[in-house]
CSV table of C-alpha atoms in Angstrom, one decimal:
chain,number,residue,atom,x,y,z
A,912,UNK,CA,5.8,24.6,20.8
A,913,UNK,CA,3.0,22.0,21.2
A,914,UNK,CA,3.8,18.5,22.5
A,915,UNK,CA,1.3,15.7,22.2
A,916,UNK,CA,1.6,12.5,24.3
A,917,UNK,CA,-0.4,9.4,23.3
A,918,UNK,CA,-1.1,6.2,25.3
A,919,UNK,CA,-1.0,3.3,25.0
A,920,UNK,CA,1.4,2.6,22.2
A,921,UNK,CA,-0.2,-0.8,21.6
A,922,UNK,CA,-3.7,-2.1,22.5
A,923,UNK,CA,-5.3,-5.5,22.1
A,924,UNK,CA,-9.0,-6.0,22.6
A,925,UNK,CA,-11.4,-8.8,22.0
A,926,UNK,CA,-14.0,-8.3,19.2
A,927,UNK,CA,-17.0,-6.6,20.7
A,928,UNK,CA,-15.2,-4.9,23.6
A,929,UNK,CA,-14.4,-1.2,23.9
A,930,UNK,CA,-11.1,0.5,23.2
A,931,UNK,CA,-9.9,3.8,24.7
A,932,UNK,CA,-6.9,5.8,23.6
A,933,UNK,CA,-5.8,8.8,25.5
A,934,UNK,CA,-3.8,11.9,24.5
A,935,UNK,CA,-2.5,14.9,26.4
A,936,UNK,CA,-1.3,18.2,25.0
A,937,UNK,CA,0.9,21.0,26.4
A,938,UNK,CA,-0.3,24.2,24.7
A,939,UNK,CA,-3.4,25.7,26.3
A,940,UNK,CA,-4.0,27.7,23.1
A,941,UNK,CA,-4.7,24.5,21.1
A,942,UNK,CA,-8.3,24.3,20.0
A,943,UNK,CA,-8.6,21.6,17.4
A,944,UNK,CA,-8.2,17.9,18.1
A,945,UNK,CA,-8.5,15.4,15.3
A,946,UNK,CA,-8.1,11.6,15.2
A,947,UNK,CA,-6.6,9.8,12.2
A,948,UNK,CA,-6.8,6.1,11.4
A,949,UNK,CA,-4.0,4.5,9.3
A,950,UNK,CA,-4.6,1.0,8.0
A,951,UNK,CA,-1.6,-1.1,7.1
A,952,UNK,CA,0.2,0.3,4.1
A,953,UNK,CA,-2.3,3.1,3.7
A,954,UNK,CA,-2.4,6.8,4.3
A,955,UNK,CA,-3.8,8.4,7.5
A,956,UNK,CA,-7.4,9.4,7.2
A,957,UNK,CA,-9.5,11.6,9.5
A,958,UNK,CA,-12.2,9.6,11.5
A,959,UNK,CA,-13.4,12.2,13.9
A,960,UNK,CA,-12.4,15.6,15.3
A,961,UNK,CA,-13.4,17.9,18.1
A,962,UNK,CA,-13.0,21.6,18.8
A,963,UNK,CA,-12.4,23.3,22.1
A,964,UNK,CA,-16.0,24.6,22.5
A,965,UNK,CA,-17.3,21.1,22.6
A,966,UNK,CA,-16.8,18.5,25.3
A,967,UNK,CA,-17.9,15.3,23.5
A,968,UNK,CA,-18.7,14.3,19.9
A,969,UNK,CA,-20.0,10.9,18.7
A,970,UNK,CA,-20.2,9.3,15.3
A,971,UNK,CA,-21.8,5.8,15.4
A,972,UNK,CA,-19.3,3.6,17.3
A,973,UNK,CA,-16.6,6.2,17.8
A,974,UNK,CA,-16.6,9.1,20.2
A,975,UNK,CA,-14.1,11.7,21.3
A,976,UNK,CA,-14.1,13.5,24.7
A,977,UNK,CA,-12.1,16.7,25.5
A,978,UNK,CA,-11.1,18.0,28.9
A,979,UNK,CA,-9.6,21.5,28.3
A,980,UNK,CA,-8.8,22.1,32.0
A,981,UNK,CA,-6.7,18.9,32.2
A,982,UNK,CA,-5.5,19.3,28.6
A,983,UNK,CA,-6.4,15.8,27.6
A,984,UNK,CA,-8.7,14.1,25.0
A,985,UNK,CA,-9.6,10.6,24.4
A,986,UNK,CA,-10.9,8.3,21.6
A,987,UNK,CA,-13.5,5.7,22.4
A,988,UNK,CA,-14.4,2.9,20.1
A,989,UNK,CA,-17.3,0.7,21.2
A,990,UNK,CA,-18.3,-2.8,19.9
A,991,UNK,CA,-14.9,-3.2,18.2
A,992,UNK,CA,-14.7,-5.1,15.0
A,993,UNK,CA,-11.6,-6.7,13.2
A,994,UNK,CA,-11.7,-3.8,10.6
A,995,UNK,CA,-11.0,-1.4,13.5
A,996,UNK,CA,-7.5,-2.9,13.6
A,997,UNK,CA,-5.1,0.0,12.6
A,998,UNK,CA,-2.8,2.6,13.9
A,999,UNK,CA,-4.6,5.6,15.4
A,1000,UNK,CA,-3.0,9.1,15.7
A,1001,UNK,CA,-4.3,12.0,17.8
A,1002,UNK,CA,-3.2,15.5,16.9
A,1003,UNK,CA,-3.6,19.0,18.3
A,1004,UNK,CA,-3.7,22.3,16.4
A,1005,UNK,CA,-4.4,25.9,17.1
A,1006,UNK,CA,-5.3,29.0,15.2
A,1007,UNK,CA,-1.7,29.9,14.7
A,1008,UNK,CA,0.5,29.5,11.6
A,1009,UNK,CA,1.8,26.0,12.2
A,1010,UNK,CA,0.5,22.5,11.2
A,1011,UNK,CA,-1.0,19.9,13.4
A,1012,UNK,CA,1.3,18.2,16.0
A,1013,UNK,CA,0.7,14.4,16.1
A,1014,UNK,CA,1.1,11.9,18.9
A,1015,UNK,CA,3.2,8.8,18.3
A,1016,UNK,CA,0.3,6.6,17.5
A,1017,UNK,CA,-1.5,3.6,19.0
A,1018,UNK,CA,-1.5,0.2,17.3
A,1019,UNK,CA,-5.0,-1.3,17.9
A,1020,UNK,CA,-5.5,-5.0,17.3
A,1021,UNK,CA,-9.0,-6.4,17.5
A,1022,UNK,CA,-8.9,-10.2,18.1
A,1023,UNK,CA,-11.8,-12.1,16.7
B,1439,UNK,CA,-11.3,13.5,-7.8
B,1440,UNK,CA,-7.5,12.9,-7.2
B,1441,UNK,CA,-7.1,14.8,-3.9
B,1442,UNK,CA,-3.3,14.6,-2.9
B,1443,UNK,CA,-1.0,12.8,-5.3
B,1444,UNK,CA,2.5,11.7,-4.4
B,1445,UNK,CA,5.1,10.3,-6.6
B,1446,UNK,CA,7.0,8.0,-6.6
B,1447,UNK,CA,5.4,5.4,-4.3
B,1448,UNK,CA,8.7,3.5,-3.8
B,1449,UNK,CA,12.3,4.7,-4.2
B,1450,UNK,CA,15.8,3.3,-3.4
B,1451,UNK,CA,18.7,5.7,-3.3
B,1452,UNK,CA,22.4,5.3,-2.7
B,1453,UNK,CA,24.0,7.4,0.0
B,1454,UNK,CA,24.8,10.8,-1.4
B,1455,UNK,CA,22.3,10.8,-4.2
B,1456,UNK,CA,19.7,13.6,-4.5
B,1457,UNK,CA,16.1,13.3,-5.5
B,1458,UNK,CA,12.7,15.1,-5.4
B,1459,UNK,CA,9.5,13.7,-4.0
B,1460,UNK,CA,6.6,15.2,-5.8
B,1461,UNK,CA,3.3,16.3,-4.2
B,1462,UNK,CA,0.3,17.8,-6.0
B,1463,UNK,CA,-3.2,18.6,-4.8
B,1464,UNK,CA,-6.3,19.6,-6.7
B,1465,UNK,CA,-8.4,21.0,-3.9
B,1466,UNK,CA,-7.1,24.6,-4.0
B,1467,UNK,CA,-5.7,24.2,-0.5
B,1468,UNK,CA,-3.3,26.9,0.7
B,1469,UNK,CA,-1.8,24.8,3.5
B,1470,UNK,CA,0.5,22.0,2.7
B,1471,UNK,CA,3.1,20.0,4.7
B,1472,UNK,CA,5.5,17.2,4.6
B,1473,UNK,CA,5.8,14.5,7.3
B,1474,UNK,CA,8.1,11.5,7.8
B,1475,UNK,CA,6.8,8.4,9.5
B,1476,UNK,CA,9.2,6.1,11.4
B,1477,UNK,CA,8.3,3.1,13.6
B,1478,UNK,CA,7.4,4.3,17.1
B,1479,UNK,CA,8.0,8.0,16.2
B,1480,UNK,CA,4.6,8.9,14.7
B,1481,UNK,CA,4.4,11.7,12.1
B,1482,UNK,CA,7.1,14.2,12.3
B,1483,UNK,CA,6.9,17.5,10.5
B,1484,UNK,CA,9.6,18.3,8.0
B,1485,UNK,CA,8.5,21.5,6.2
B,1486,UNK,CA,5.3,23.3,5.6
B,1487,UNK,CA,3.8,26.1,3.5
B,1488,UNK,CA,0.8,28.5,4.0
B,1489,UNK,CA,0.7,29.5,0.4
B,1490,UNK,CA,2.7,30.0,-2.8
B,1491,UNK,CA,6.1,31.5,-2.1
B,1492,UNK,CA,5.9,30.9,1.7
B,1493,UNK,CA,7.6,28.0,3.4
B,1494,UNK,CA,8.9,27.2,6.8
B,1495,UNK,CA,10.8,24.6,8.7
B,1496,UNK,CA,9.2,22.0,10.9
B,1497,UNK,CA,10.6,19.7,13.6
B,1498,UNK,CA,13.1,17.7,11.4
B,1499,UNK,CA,14.1,19.9,8.4
B,1500,UNK,CA,17.8,19.1,8.2
B,1501,UNK,CA,18.8,17.5,4.8
B,1502,UNK,CA,15.6,18.6,3.1
B,1503,UNK,CA,14.5,21.6,1.0
B,1504,UNK,CA,11.1,22.7,-0.2
B,1505,UNK,CA,9.7,25.3,-2.5
B,1506,UNK,CA,6.1,26.4,-3.3
B,1507,UNK,CA,5.9,28.1,-6.7
B,1508,UNK,CA,2.2,27.2,-7.2
B,1509,UNK,CA,-0.8,26.5,-5.0
B,1510,UNK,CA,-1.0,22.9,-6.4
B,1511,UNK,CA,2.6,21.7,-6.0
B,1512,UNK,CA,4.9,21.2,-3.0
B,1513,UNK,CA,8.0,19.2,-3.9
B,1514,UNK,CA,10.4,17.9,-1.2
B,1515,UNK,CA,14.1,17.7,-2.2
B,1516,UNK,CA,16.6,15.4,-0.5
B,1517,UNK,CA,20.0,17.2,-1.1
B,1518,UNK,CA,22.4,14.3,-0.3
B,1519,UNK,CA,20.6,11.2,0.9
B,1520,UNK,CA,21.7,9.5,4.1
B,1521,UNK,CA,20.6,6.1,5.6
B,1522,UNK,CA,18.9,8.1,8.4
B,1523,UNK,CA,16.5,9.4,5.8
B,1524,UNK,CA,15.1,5.9,5.2
B,1525,UNK,CA,11.4,6.4,6.0
B,1526,UNK,CA,7.9,6.8,4.7
B,1527,UNK,CA,7.1,10.3,3.6
B,1528,UNK,CA,3.6,11.8,3.5
B,1529,UNK,CA,2.5,15.0,2.0
B,1530,UNK,CA,-0.7,16.6,3.3
B,1531,UNK,CA,-2.9,19.5,2.4
B,1532,UNK,CA,-5.8,21.3,4.1
B,1533,UNK,CA,-7.9,24.5,3.9
B,1534,UNK,CA,-6.5,25.6,7.3
B,1535,UNK,CA,-4.4,24.2,10.1
B,1536,UNK,CA,-7.6,23.4,12.1
B,1537,UNK,CA,-9.4,21.6,9.3
B,1538,UNK,CA,-9.1,18.1,8.0
B,1539,UNK,CA,-5.7,17.3,6.5
B,1540,UNK,CA,-5.8,15.1,3.4
B,1541,UNK,CA,-2.8,12.9,3.0
B,1542,UNK,CA,-1.1,11.5,-0.1
B,1543,UNK,CA,-0.5,7.8,-0.5
B,1544,UNK,CA,3.0,8.1,0.8
B,1545,UNK,CA,6.5,7.4,-0.6
B,1546,UNK,CA,8.6,4.6,0.9
B,1547,UNK,CA,12.2,5.7,0.6
B,1548,UNK,CA,15.2,3.4,1.3
B,1549,UNK,CA,18.7,4.8,1.4
B,1550,UNK,CA,21.5,2.2,1.1
C-alpha cells in the first residue's frame, strides 16, 4: 500500500520568513496530493491540493509543488505569520478504493 | 450547514467497557472514514466505507467495529476498551477519495 513520509517533524521560523515542508510517497499510481492544517485543538482542514497533471499550484501565500518522477511534493508558505502556527499534514490518494494516506505531520511554529 | 458532526467530544472509559462514537454528515457523501490521531503518529486509518452497507478495514482496525446502514451515519464501536485506545478520533467524509475530506470536530477518548 501507499506510504507517505513527511519532513521535518517540527519547524520554527521567524515571522516573515518562508517555511517549506516536504513529503515523499511510494505508490506511483497516486495522483492526488492535499495538504491539511490543524490548529491546536481543532479539526484538520484542507488548505491546498494538487493533482498529478499539475506541477505547481499557488493560493496567495501558500504553494505546492509536485515532482512525479521523484515522487515528492512540497508545501511552501511565504511571509509567515503567527496564525500560520499549526500542524500541517500531507496526504496522497489515488483513484482506487481506499482513503487518503497521511504523513505524520509537521508542527510549524512562527516566532514573532 | 453542519458538515460532519461527531459525538461525544470527550469521553473517559474504564478498561473493558464498550462504547460507540457517533459520526453523521449532511453532505450526501458516499465516502466516510475513521482515523485516530496519536502524538507523532499522524492520522492512522481505522475503518472506512464507500457507501451504505460497504465497509472495510484500514491500517489499525483491531478492537473496533463499524457499520454503515445509511449514507449519513458511520458509527465506530469500541468492543472492549483498552488503555492503548486512548487517542483523539476523527471521522471524515468526502465525495470521493481524491476530493476534499471534511473532518468532524474529533472525540478525545481516555481509557483508564
